[in-house]
mmCIF file of C-alpha atoms in Angstrom:
data_model
loop_
_atom_site.group_PDB
_atom_site.id
_atom_site.type_symbol
_atom_site.label_atom_id
_atom_site.label_comp_id
_atom_site.label_asym_id
_atom_site.label_seq_id
_atom_site.Cartn_x
_atom_site.Cartn_y
_atom_site.Cartn_z
ATOM 1 C CA HIS A 56 23.692 -18.313 -16.906
ATOM 2 C CA LEU A 57 22.372 -17.892 -13.393
ATOM 3 C CA ILE A 58 19.744 -15.254 -14.447
ATOM 4 C CA ARG A 59 18.363 -17.272 -17.101
ATOM 5 C CA THR A 60 18.468 -20.499 -15.378
ATOM 6 C CA GLU A 61 16.186 -18.737 -12.239
ATOM 7 C CA GLN A 62 14.331 -16.544 -14.912
ATOM 8 C CA ALA A 63 12.971 -19.292 -17.777
ATOM 9 C CA MET A 64 13.649 -22.517 -16.162
ATOM 10 C CA PRO A 65 13.344 -22.215 -12.350
ATOM 11 C CA ARG A 66 11.436 -25.685 -12.567
ATOM 12 C CA ASP A 67 14.763 -27.185 -13.841
ATOM 13 C CA SER A 68 17.042 -25.208 -11.839
ATOM 14 C CA PRO A 69 19.878 -27.385 -10.447
ATOM 15 C CA TYR A 70 19.845 -25.121 -6.930
ATOM 16 C CA ARG A 71 18.515 -26.706 -3.881
ATOM 17 C CA PHE A 72 18.958 -25.557 -0.566
ATOM 18 C CA GLN A 73 17.985 -27.060 2.588
ATOM 19 C CA ARG A 74 19.314 -27.622 6.147
ATOM 20 C CA GLY A 75 18.573 -28.638 9.953
ATOM 21 C CA CYS A 76 16.807 -25.335 11.254
ATOM 22 C CA HIS A 77 13.663 -23.587 11.708
ATOM 23 C CA ALA A 78 11.205 -23.327 8.853
ATOM 24 C CA GLY A 79 11.981 -19.617 7.571
ATOM 25 C CA SER A 80 15.808 -20.492 6.638
ATOM 26 C CA SER A 81 15.360 -23.624 4.738
ATOM 27 C CA LEU A 82 13.445 -24.401 1.463
ATOM 28 C CA ASN A 83 10.309 -26.961 1.356
ATOM 29 C CA ASN A 84 9.854 -28.762 -1.626
ATOM 30 C CA HIS A 85 12.895 -31.142 -1.589
ATOM 31 C CA GLY A 86 14.897 -27.796 -1.350
ATOM 32 C CA MET A 87 13.543 -26.131 -4.418
ATOM 33 C CA GLY A 88 11.142 -23.713 -2.328
ATOM 34 C CA ASP A 89 7.556 -23.193 -3.628
ATOM 35 C CA PRO A 90 6.558 -23.566 -7.363
ATOM 36 C CA VAL A 91 6.494 -20.419 -9.577
ATOM 37 C CA ARG A 92 5.390 -20.020 -13.254
ATOM 38 C CA PRO A 93 7.913 -18.548 -15.509
ATOM 39 C CA CYS A 94 6.824 -15.010 -16.374
ATOM 40 C CA GLY A 95 9.675 -13.178 -17.149
ATOM 41 C CA LEU A 96 10.994 -12.635 -13.694
ATOM 42 C CA VAL A 97 14.005 -13.910 -11.899
ATOM 43 C CA ARG A 98 13.246 -16.285 -9.082
ATOM 44 C CA SER A 99 14.794 -15.357 -5.741
ATOM 45 C CA SER A 100 14.223 -17.876 -2.665
ATOM 46 C CA PHE A 101 15.626 -15.616 0.101
ATOM 47 C CA ARG A 102 15.178 -12.191 1.212
ATOM 48 C CA PRO A 103 17.636 -9.570 1.609
ATOM 49 C CA SER A 104 16.840 -10.247 5.293
ATOM 50 C CA ASP A 105 17.892 -13.880 5.068
ATOM 51 C CA ASP A 106 14.522 -15.232 5.546
ATOM 52 C CA VAL A 107 12.879 -17.444 2.864
ATOM 53 C CA THR A 108 10.587 -16.025 0.249
ATOM 54 C CA LYS A 109 6.895 -16.791 0.392
ATOM 55 C CA LEU A 110 6.306 -16.318 -3.032
ATOM 56 C CA PRO A 111 9.480 -16.981 -4.930
ATOM 57 C CA TYR A 112 9.362 -13.583 -7.565
ATOM 58 C CA LEU A 113 10.898 -10.901 -4.860
ATOM 59 C CA ILE A 114 9.743 -7.444 -6.677
ATOM 60 C CA PRO A 115 11.954 -5.389 -4.975
ATOM 61 C CA ALA A 116 15.338 -7.539 -6.276
ATOM 62 C CA ASN A 117 13.875 -7.939 -9.396
ATOM 63 C CA ALA A 118 13.638 -3.912 -9.946
ATOM 64 C CA MET A 119 17.347 -3.746 -8.541
ATOM 65 C CA MET A 120 18.434 -6.243 -10.856
ATOM 66 C CA ALA A 121 16.608 -4.300 -13.928
ATOM 67 C CA VAL A 122 18.571 -1.413 -13.039
ATOM 68 C CA GLU A 123 21.814 -2.713 -12.454
ATOM 69 C CA LEU A 124 21.709 -4.793 -15.757
ATOM 70 C CA ASP A 125 21.356 -1.631 -17.400
ATOM 71 C CA ARG A 126 24.586 -0.162 -15.684
ATOM 72 C CA VAL A 127 26.388 -3.505 -16.524
ATOM 73 C CA CYS A 128 25.264 -2.906 -20.279
ATOM 74 C CA GLU A 129 26.800 0.581 -20.177
ATOM 75 C CA LEU A 130 30.097 -0.731 -18.995
ATOM 76 C CA LEU A 131 30.329 -3.663 -21.108
ATOM 77 C CA SER A 132 29.502 -1.195 -23.772
ATOM 78 C CA SER A 133 32.627 1.127 -23.052
ATOM 79 C CA LEU A 134 34.755 -1.903 -23.149
ATOM 80 C CA GLY A 135 33.760 -2.969 -26.318
ATOM 81 C CA ASP A 136 32.015 -6.128 -25.480
ATOM 82 C CA ASP A 137 28.752 -5.217 -27.654
ATOM 83 C CA THR A 138 27.447 -8.846 -27.481
ATOM 84 C CA SER A 139 27.499 -9.136 -23.827
ATOM 85 C CA ALA A 140 26.254 -5.432 -23.438
ATOM 86 C CA LYS A 141 22.944 -6.496 -25.809
ATOM 87 C CA GLU A 142 22.586 -9.690 -23.665
ATOM 88 C CA ALA A 143 22.408 -7.546 -20.588
ATOM 89 C CA ARG A 144 20.015 -4.970 -21.947
ATOM 90 C CA GLU A 145 17.707 -7.547 -23.297
ATOM 91 C CA LEU A 146 17.546 -9.096 -19.772
ATOM 92 C CA SER A 147 16.527 -5.695 -18.229
ATOM 93 C CA VAL A 148 13.771 -5.068 -20.426
ATOM 94 C CA GLU A 149 12.365 -8.502 -20.048
ATOM 95 C CA ILE A 150 12.246 -8.034 -16.254
ATOM 96 C CA ARG A 151 10.839 -4.186 -16.415
ATOM 97 C CA THR A 152 8.425 -5.908 -19.066
ATOM 98 C CA ALA A 153 7.561 -8.761 -16.705
ATOM 99 C CA LEU A 154 7.207 -6.241 -13.402
ATOM 100 C CA GLU A 155 4.917 -3.942 -15.362
ATOM 101 C CA ARG A 156 2.932 -7.052 -16.309
ATOM 102 C CA HIS A 157 2.589 -9.434 -13.217
ATOM 103 C CA ALA A 158 3.940 -7.128 -10.279
ATOM 104 C CA ILE A 159 1.331 -4.688 -9.944
ATOM 105 C CA GLY A 160 -1.714 -5.338 -8.039
ATOM 106 C CA HIS A 161 -4.846 -3.429 -6.674
ATOM 107 C CA HIS A 162 -4.935 -3.233 -2.852
ATOM 108 C CA PRO A 163 -8.146 -2.756 -1.401
ATOM 109 C CA VAL A 164 -6.977 0.304 0.447
ATOM 110 C CA CYS A 165 -3.893 2.062 -1.252
ATOM 111 C CA GLY A 166 -5.094 1.225 -4.780
ATOM 112 C CA GLU A 167 -2.555 0.258 -7.549
ATOM 113 C CA ILE A 168 0.506 -0.512 -6.073
ATOM 114 C CA TRP A 169 3.526 -2.465 -6.154
ATOM 115 C CA ALA A 170 3.578 -6.393 -4.515
ATOM 116 C CA TYR A 171 6.382 -7.342 -2.193
ATOM 117 C CA GLU A 172 6.312 -11.051 -3.865
ATOM 118 C CA ILE A 173 4.477 -12.970 -6.262
ATOM 119 C CA ASP A 174 4.529 -16.700 -7.769
ATOM 120 C CA GLY A 175 3.371 -16.062 -11.662
ATOM 121 C CA PHE A 176 0.271 -17.967 -11.111
ATOM 122 C CA GLY A 177 -1.530 -15.005 -9.588
ATOM 123 C CA ALA A 178 -0.668 -14.935 -6.071
ATOM 124 C CA GLN A 179 0.809 -11.435 -4.622
ATOM 125 C CA TYR A 180 1.827 -10.976 -1.158
ATOM 126 C CA TRP A 181 1.419 -7.319 0.260
ATOM 127 C CA MET A 182 3.957 -6.079 2.395
ATOM 128 C CA ASP A 183 7.413 -4.675 2.859
ATOM 129 C CA ASP A 184 10.642 -5.242 4.939
ATOM 130 C CA ALA A 185 13.037 -2.998 6.229
ATOM 131 C CA ASN A 186 15.908 -4.617 4.511
ATOM 132 C CA VAL A 187 17.291 -3.266 1.078
ATOM 133 C CA PRO A 188 16.303 -4.060 -1.896
ATOM 134 C CA SER A 189 12.809 -3.050 -0.488
ATOM 135 C CA LEU A 190 9.438 -1.353 -1.977
ATOM 136 C CA LEU A 191 10.454 1.527 -0.088
ATOM 137 C CA SER A 192 13.895 1.653 -1.391
ATOM 138 C CA LEU A 193 12.701 1.592 -5.167
ATOM 139 C CA PRO A 194 13.958 5.312 -6.015
ATOM 140 C CA TYR A 195 17.332 4.694 -4.011
ATOM 141 C CA LEU A 196 17.822 1.879 -6.162
ATOM 142 C CA GLY A 197 17.230 3.808 -9.091
ATOM 143 C CA PHE A 198 14.079 1.934 -10.506
ATOM 144 C CA CYS A 199 11.859 4.863 -10.501
ATOM 145 C CA SER A 200 11.535 8.972 -9.093
ATOM 146 C CA LYS A 201 10.711 9.508 -5.391
ATOM 147 C CA ASP A 202 7.416 11.336 -7.115
ATOM 148 C CA ASP A 203 6.346 8.358 -9.245
ATOM 149 C CA PRO A 204 2.425 8.069 -8.569
ATOM 150 C CA ARG A 205 2.875 4.169 -8.232
ATOM 151 C CA TYR A 206 5.534 4.348 -5.798
ATOM 152 C CA ARG A 207 3.837 7.300 -3.950
ATOM 153 C CA ARG A 208 0.800 4.809 -3.247
ATOM 154 C CA THR A 209 3.181 1.904 -2.626
ATOM 155 C CA ARG A 210 5.240 3.954 -0.230
ATOM 156 C CA ALA A 211 2.125 5.097 1.913
ATOM 157 C CA PHE A 212 1.238 1.452 2.040
ATOM 158 C CA CYS A 213 4.686 0.710 3.356
ATOM 159 C CA LEU A 214 4.526 3.245 5.968
ATOM 160 C CA SER A 215 0.983 1.925 7.429
ATOM 161 C CA GLU A 216 -0.772 -0.469 9.426
ATOM 162 C CA ASN A 217 -1.730 -2.126 5.976
ATOM 163 C CA ASN A 218 2.024 -3.719 6.148
ATOM 164 C CA PRO A 219 2.108 -6.021 8.553
ATOM 165 C CA TYR A 220 5.884 -5.255 9.416
ATOM 166 C CA PHE A 221 5.079 -1.542 9.873
ATOM 167 C CA ALA A 222 4.895 -0.689 13.983
ATOM 168 C CA ARG A 223 4.344 2.395 15.620
ATOM 169 C CA GLY A 224 5.048 3.276 19.328
ATOM 170 C CA ASP A 225 5.928 6.196 21.950
ATOM 171 C CA TYR A 226 9.394 6.711 20.219
ATOM 172 C CA ALA A 227 8.996 6.369 16.552
ATOM 173 C CA SER A 228 6.931 4.278 13.859
ATOM 174 C CA GLY A 229 8.527 2.511 10.904
ATOM 175 C CA ILE A 230 9.178 -0.587 9.006
ATOM 176 C CA GLY A 231 10.513 -4.109 10.956
ATOM 177 C CA SER A 232 11.076 -7.129 9.208
ATOM 178 C CA ALA A 233 9.900 -10.649 9.800
ATOM 179 C CA HIS A 234 13.741 -11.597 10.606
ATOM 180 C CA THR A 235 13.024 -10.080 13.988
ATOM 181 C CA GLY A 236 9.342 -10.252 14.055
ATOM 182 C CA GLN A 237 6.278 -8.030 14.380
ATOM 183 C CA GLY A 238 6.413 -5.071 16.577
ATOM 184 C CA SER A 239 9.815 -4.206 15.974
ATOM 185 C CA ILE A 240 11.357 -1.095 14.161
ATOM 186 C CA TRP A 241 14.214 -1.643 12.118
ATOM 187 C CA PRO A 242 16.354 1.913 12.063
ATOM 188 C CA MET A 243 17.658 0.768 8.624
ATOM 189 C CA ALA A 244 13.899 1.664 7.389
ATOM 190 C CA ILE A 245 14.095 4.937 8.908
ATOM 191 C CA VAL A 246 17.192 5.879 7.106
ATOM 192 C CA MET A 247 15.755 4.865 3.999
ATOM 193 C CA GLN A 248 12.707 6.596 4.445
ATOM 194 C CA ALA A 249 14.497 9.908 4.890
ATOM 195 C CA LEU A 250 16.362 9.039 1.624
ATOM 196 C CA THR A 251 13.194 8.537 -0.138
ATOM 197 C CA ALA A 252 11.418 11.685 1.132
ATOM 198 C CA VAL A 253 10.496 14.583 -0.750
ATOM 199 C CA ASP A 254 9.484 17.195 2.065
ATOM 200 C CA ASP A 255 11.584 18.251 5.018
ATOM 201 C CA ALA A 256 9.376 18.014 7.708
ATOM 202 C CA GLU A 257 9.289 14.105 7.037
ATOM 203 C CA ILE A 258 13.290 13.822 7.110
ATOM 204 C CA LEU A 259 13.385 15.820 9.999
ATOM 205 C CA SER A 260 10.791 13.589 11.679
ATOM 206 C CA CYS A 261 13.225 10.418 10.606
ATOM 207 C CA LEU A 262 16.506 12.391 12.201
ATOM 208 C CA ARG A 263 14.659 13.121 15.400
ATOM 209 C CA ALA A 264 13.236 9.143 15.556
ATOM 210 C CA LEU A 265 16.708 8.149 14.904
ATOM 211 C CA LYS A 266 18.196 10.641 17.548
ATOM 212 C CA ALA A 267 15.502 9.195 20.405
ATOM 213 C CA THR A 268 15.773 5.760 19.706
ATOM 214 C CA HIS A 269 19.747 4.812 19.632
ATOM 215 C CA ALA A 270 19.421 3.691 23.581
ATOM 216 C CA GLY A 271 22.360 6.032 24.472
ATOM 217 C CA THR A 272 24.927 4.055 22.425
ATOM 218 C CA GLY A 273 25.570 6.647 19.359
ATOM 219 C CA PHE A 274 25.007 3.863 16.975
ATOM 220 C CA LEU A 275 21.963 2.193 15.075
ATOM 221 C CA HIS A 276 21.053 -1.406 15.934
ATOM 222 C CA GLU A 277 19.355 -3.684 13.792
ATOM 223 C CA ALA A 278 15.892 -3.365 15.364
ATOM 224 C CA PHE A 279 14.559 -2.137 18.272
ATOM 225 C CA ASP A 280 11.101 -1.554 20.624
ATOM 226 C CA PRO A 281 9.387 1.640 19.464
ATOM 227 C CA MET A 282 7.925 1.701 22.748
ATOM 228 C CA ASN A 283 11.116 0.794 24.520
ATOM 229 C CA PRO A 284 14.476 1.453 22.415
ATOM 230 C CA GLU A 285 16.629 0.385 24.783
ATOM 231 C CA ASN A 286 15.129 -2.973 23.882
ATOM 232 C CA PHE A 287 17.133 -3.739 20.690
ATOM 233 C CA SER A 288 19.156 -6.354 18.860
ATOM 234 C CA ARG A 289 22.708 -5.876 17.892
ATOM 235 C CA LYS A 290 24.357 -3.320 19.216
ATOM 236 C CA TRP A 291 26.751 -2.801 16.577
ATOM 237 C CA PHE A 292 25.027 -3.255 13.021
ATOM 238 C CA ALA A 293 27.225 -1.703 10.132
ATOM 239 C CA TRP A 294 24.958 -1.989 7.504
ATOM 240 C CA ALA A 295 22.335 0.592 8.989
ATOM 241 C CA ASN A 296 25.533 2.802 10.434
ATOM 242 C CA THR A 297 26.587 3.068 6.925
ATOM 243 C CA LEU A 298 23.501 3.940 5.463
ATOM 244 C CA PHE A 299 22.814 6.730 8.070
ATOM 245 C CA GLY A 300 26.442 8.107 7.057
ATOM 246 C CA GLU A 301 25.164 8.073 3.387
ATOM 247 C CA LEU A 302 22.136 9.864 4.464
ATOM 248 C CA ILE A 303 24.260 12.631 5.885
ATOM 249 C CA LEU A 304 26.175 13.020 3.312
ATOM 250 C CA THR A 305 23.321 13.099 1.121
ATOM 251 C CA LEU A 306 21.841 15.854 3.015
ATOM 252 C CA HIS A 307 24.873 18.089 3.449
ATOM 253 C CA ARG A 308 24.884 18.079 -0.691
ATOM 254 C CA GLU A 309 21.086 18.317 -1.161
ATOM 255 C CA ARG A 310 19.375 20.040 2.002
ATOM 256 C CA PRO A 311 22.220 21.228 4.342
ATOM 257 C CA HIS A 312 19.664 23.856 5.939
ATOM 258 C CA LEU A 313 18.393 20.358 7.600
ATOM 259 C CA LEU A 314 21.512 19.433 9.311
ATOM 260 C CA ALA A 315 21.648 23.005 11.114
ATOM 261 C CA GLN A 316 18.214 22.589 12.474
ATOM 262 C CA PRO A 317 17.337 21.549 16.374
ATOM 263 C CA LEU A 318 16.982 17.892 16.970
#
């Protein structure tokens, strides 16, 4: 019901959210957020960073939802609930079709890539954020392969100055978040870059960046200054550290030779 409401009738949604805080944590338009045009995607008022979406159809979240609905379909089928399984499959197909129809645009530098957010009226927002689901994480989510041409172009955009939340400094380069402002890098994004890389050199570069930026704490932080990693936020950030553990286990299974390389 929730998915259908936020997909087909967002204007009539019973859900509102307002609170007394800075603009990035509350919805305008009487708690509804900015208007959207129904197009088959599911509205999301907040990003995984907890910041308000600029355009309410968050593309990485819809991509993740399509993948997970397929998995839910398989689970329901195994339990004999064919009716619910059919509904989950239909929702996934609708979302994937809408993504192909509305979420792809032509960036003036990077070519045909995925937008980060859209509104169904034709507006597209070009950026990526460190928090997952993100455009960088699409193969990790199971939405596409690492070598998918459109993903490769999108990835190149995300990891460049064309992304307003990409930062570069003496110690590292990578994607940050509006949650901490421009100019910072989130270790989570460096881990995700390694998880979605296709060559050893890039993975080693990510590992070296992570080693060089933990500020002697032995832990990954929320965000850090790429010119001075000792300037960081959240000395313990379980999400990033857990994702790093997954990276190490993945490398041990798929590219064990990299773990023997000097960093």
